[in-house]
mmCIF file of C-alpha atoms in Angstrom:
data_model
loop_
_atom_site.group_PDB
_atom_site.id
_atom_site.type_symbol
_atom_site.label_atom_id
_atom_site.label_comp_id
_atom_site.label_asym_id
_atom_site.label_seq_id
_atom_site.Cartn_x
_atom_site.Cartn_y
_atom_site.Cartn_z
ATOM 1 C CA MET A 28 -0.008 -0.103 0.085
ATOM 2 C CA LEU A 29 2.650 2.515 0.983
ATOM 3 C CA ASN A 30 4.868 1.477 -1.839
ATOM 4 C CA HIS A 31 1.830 2.159 -4.123
ATOM 5 C CA LEU A 32 1.371 5.643 -2.793
ATOM 6 C CA TYR A 33 5.150 6.239 -2.978
ATOM 7 C CA LYS A 34 5.239 5.529 -6.558
ATOM 8 C CA LYS A 35 2.087 7.527 -7.411
ATOM 9 C CA TYR A 36 3.209 10.773 -5.687
ATOM 10 C CA LYS A 37 7.267 10.182 -6.025
ATOM 11 C CA ASP A 38 7.548 12.627 -9.046
ATOM 12 C CA LYS A 39 5.641 15.307 -7.422
ATOM 13 C CA PHE A 40 7.868 15.343 -4.344
ATOM 14 C CA GLN A 41 10.915 15.214 -6.446
ATOM 15 C CA ASP A 42 9.937 18.211 -8.603
ATOM 16 C CA GLN A 43 9.772 20.445 -5.503
ATOM 17 C CA LYS A 44 12.992 22.490 -4.926
ATOM 18 C CA ASP A 45 14.358 23.489 -1.644
ATOM 19 C CA TYR A 46 14.451 27.278 -1.418
ATOM 20 C CA PRO A 47 16.744 27.976 1.784
ATOM 21 C CA GLU A 48 16.918 31.411 2.976
ATOM 22 C CA GLN A 49 19.334 33.438 0.978
ATOM 23 C CA SER A 50 20.454 36.747 1.951
ATOM 24 C CA SER A 51 21.483 39.317 -0.555
ATOM 25 C CA LEU A 52 25.001 40.533 -0.657
ATOM 26 C CA ASP A 53 23.622 43.809 0.972
ATOM 27 C CA ASP A 54 21.865 42.235 3.781
ATOM 28 C CA ILE A 55 25.021 40.227 4.623
ATOM 29 C CA GLN A 56 27.261 43.158 4.648
ATOM 30 C CA ARG A 57 24.615 45.172 6.846
ATOM 31 C CA LYS A 58 24.576 42.404 9.279
ATOM 32 C CA ASN A 59 28.246 42.352 9.649
ATOM 33 C CA GLN A 60 29.070 46.069 9.960
ATOM 34 C CA ASN A 61 29.974 47.910 13.117
ATOM 35 C CA ILE A 62 27.315 50.062 14.989
ATOM 36 C CA ASP A 63 27.813 53.756 13.809
ATOM 37 C CA SER A 64 28.280 56.593 15.989
ATOM 38 C CA VAL A 65 25.442 58.394 14.048
ATOM 39 C CA LEU A 66 22.132 57.236 15.447
ATOM 40 C CA GLU A 67 20.342 57.869 12.168
ATOM 41 C CA ASN A 68 22.448 55.621 10.348
ATOM 42 C CA ASN A 69 21.865 52.845 12.741
ATOM 43 C CA ILE A 70 18.235 53.433 12.328
ATOM 44 C CA SER A 71 18.125 53.337 8.711
ATOM 45 C CA ILE A 72 20.147 49.934 8.889
ATOM 46 C CA ILE A 73 17.705 48.436 11.310
ATOM 47 C CA LYS A 74 14.708 49.560 9.107
ATOM 48 C CA LYS A 75 16.249 47.983 6.105
ATOM 49 C CA MET A 76 17.146 44.749 8.028
ATOM 50 C CA TYR A 77 13.486 44.269 9.573
ATOM 51 C CA SER A 78 11.502 45.781 6.490
ATOM 52 C CA ILE A 79 10.228 48.554 8.608
ATOM 53 C CA PRO A 80 7.487 49.944 7.973
ATOM 54 C CA GLU A 81 6.296 47.109 5.940
ATOM 55 C CA ASN A 82 6.844 44.794 9.064
ATOM 56 C CA SER A 83 4.448 46.433 11.557
ATOM 57 C CA ASP A 84 5.734 44.324 14.645
ATOM 58 C CA VAL A 85 8.930 45.998 14.847
ATOM 59 C CA LYS A 86 8.400 49.348 16.310
ATOM 60 C CA ILE A 87 11.109 52.124 16.465
ATOM 61 C CA HIS A 88 10.592 54.967 19.019
ATOM 62 C CA ASN A 89 12.848 57.909 18.512
ATOM 63 C CA PHE A 90 13.230 60.580 21.328
ATOM 64 C CA THR A 91 15.518 62.761 23.141
ATOM 65 C CA ILE A 92 16.494 61.968 26.484
ATOM 66 C CA ASN A 93 15.769 65.132 28.649
ATOM 67 C CA GLY A 94 18.540 66.413 30.850
ATOM 68 C CA LEU A 95 21.118 64.537 28.983
ATOM 69 C CA ASN A 96 20.338 66.220 25.783
ATOM 70 C CA LYS A 97 20.987 62.961 23.735
ATOM 71 C CA LYS A 98 19.124 61.365 20.885
ATOM 72 C CA ALA A 99 17.866 57.980 21.532
ATOM 73 C CA ALA A 100 15.907 55.052 19.972
ATOM 74 C CA LEU A 101 14.214 52.210 21.317
ATOM 75 C CA LEU A 102 13.452 49.154 19.036
ATOM 76 C CA PHE A 103 11.040 46.332 20.212
ATOM 77 C CA ILE A 104 8.757 43.920 18.818
ATOM 78 C CA SER A 105 5.387 45.013 19.783
ATOM 79 C CA THR A 106 3.778 41.527 19.649
ATOM 80 C CA ILE A 107 5.768 39.953 22.089
ATOM 81 C CA SER A 108 6.501 43.230 24.283
ATOM 82 C CA ASP A 109 4.641 44.861 27.094
ATOM 83 C CA VAL A 110 4.345 48.222 25.425
ATOM 84 C CA ARG A 111 2.891 49.556 28.668
ATOM 85 C CA VAL A 112 5.795 48.590 30.556
ATOM 86 C CA ILE A 113 8.181 49.954 27.853
ATOM 87 C CA SER A 114 6.393 53.335 27.966
ATOM 88 C CA GLU A 115 6.019 53.748 31.785
ATOM 89 C CA HIS A 116 9.355 52.292 32.803
ATOM 90 C CA ILE A 117 11.713 53.217 29.978
ATOM 91 C CA ILE A 118 10.556 56.082 27.730
ATOM 92 C CA GLU A 119 8.552 58.166 30.237
ATOM 93 C CA PRO A 120 11.443 58.291 32.868
ATOM 94 C CA LEU A 121 13.910 59.219 30.005
ATOM 95 C CA LEU A 122 11.654 61.849 28.834
ATOM 96 C CA ARG A 123 11.111 63.385 32.326
ATOM 97 C CA ASN A 124 14.826 63.417 33.458
ATOM 98 C CA GLU A 125 16.073 66.588 34.408
ATOM 99 C CA ASN A 126 19.532 65.356 35.870
ATOM 100 C CA SER A 127 22.361 66.029 33.443
ATOM 101 C CA ILE A 128 24.934 63.987 35.232
ATOM 102 C CA LYS A 129 22.655 60.839 35.833
ATOM 103 C CA SER A 130 23.395 57.724 33.666
ATOM 104 C CA ILE A 131 20.785 55.982 31.570
ATOM 105 C CA LYS A 132 20.988 52.925 33.635
ATOM 106 C CA ASP A 133 20.113 54.950 36.816
ATOM 107 C CA ILE A 134 17.334 56.827 35.096
ATOM 108 C CA ILE A 135 15.801 53.446 33.995
ATOM 109 C CA GLN A 136 15.074 51.336 36.987
ATOM 110 C CA VAL A 137 13.358 48.348 35.826
ATOM 111 C CA GLN A 138 14.408 45.016 37.558
ATOM 112 C CA SER A 139 13.752 43.013 34.345
ATOM 113 C CA ILE A 140 16.168 45.041 32.255
ATOM 114 C CA VAL A 141 19.797 43.569 32.204
ATOM 115 C CA THR A 142 22.677 45.694 31.252
ATOM 116 C CA VAL A 143 24.977 44.350 28.443
ATOM 117 C CA LYS A 144 28.531 44.602 29.019
#
């Protein structure tokens, strides 16, 4: 029985080609480059890598950190992130900051955020 089914559908399975994910040379180069000191350049690269705005799950929030007068951007995946926590515990404290010498990690005090060294 199985042998009969195999013979019947064998050609259909053999005609299917595997199409593994292939990145273009530009994508590979983008992924291998260093982080730029210009925030806008990094945001542009991220938008290309994650197909923003077509990919509506990935969000980039641009703002200026008050007190430090530094441009910043926060990237997150809205479908798997708690947007309320991001807003209340990350973005709002950075926007409300008035201390010009406080570090970003001291402004944001969320226990679930881990500082990468």
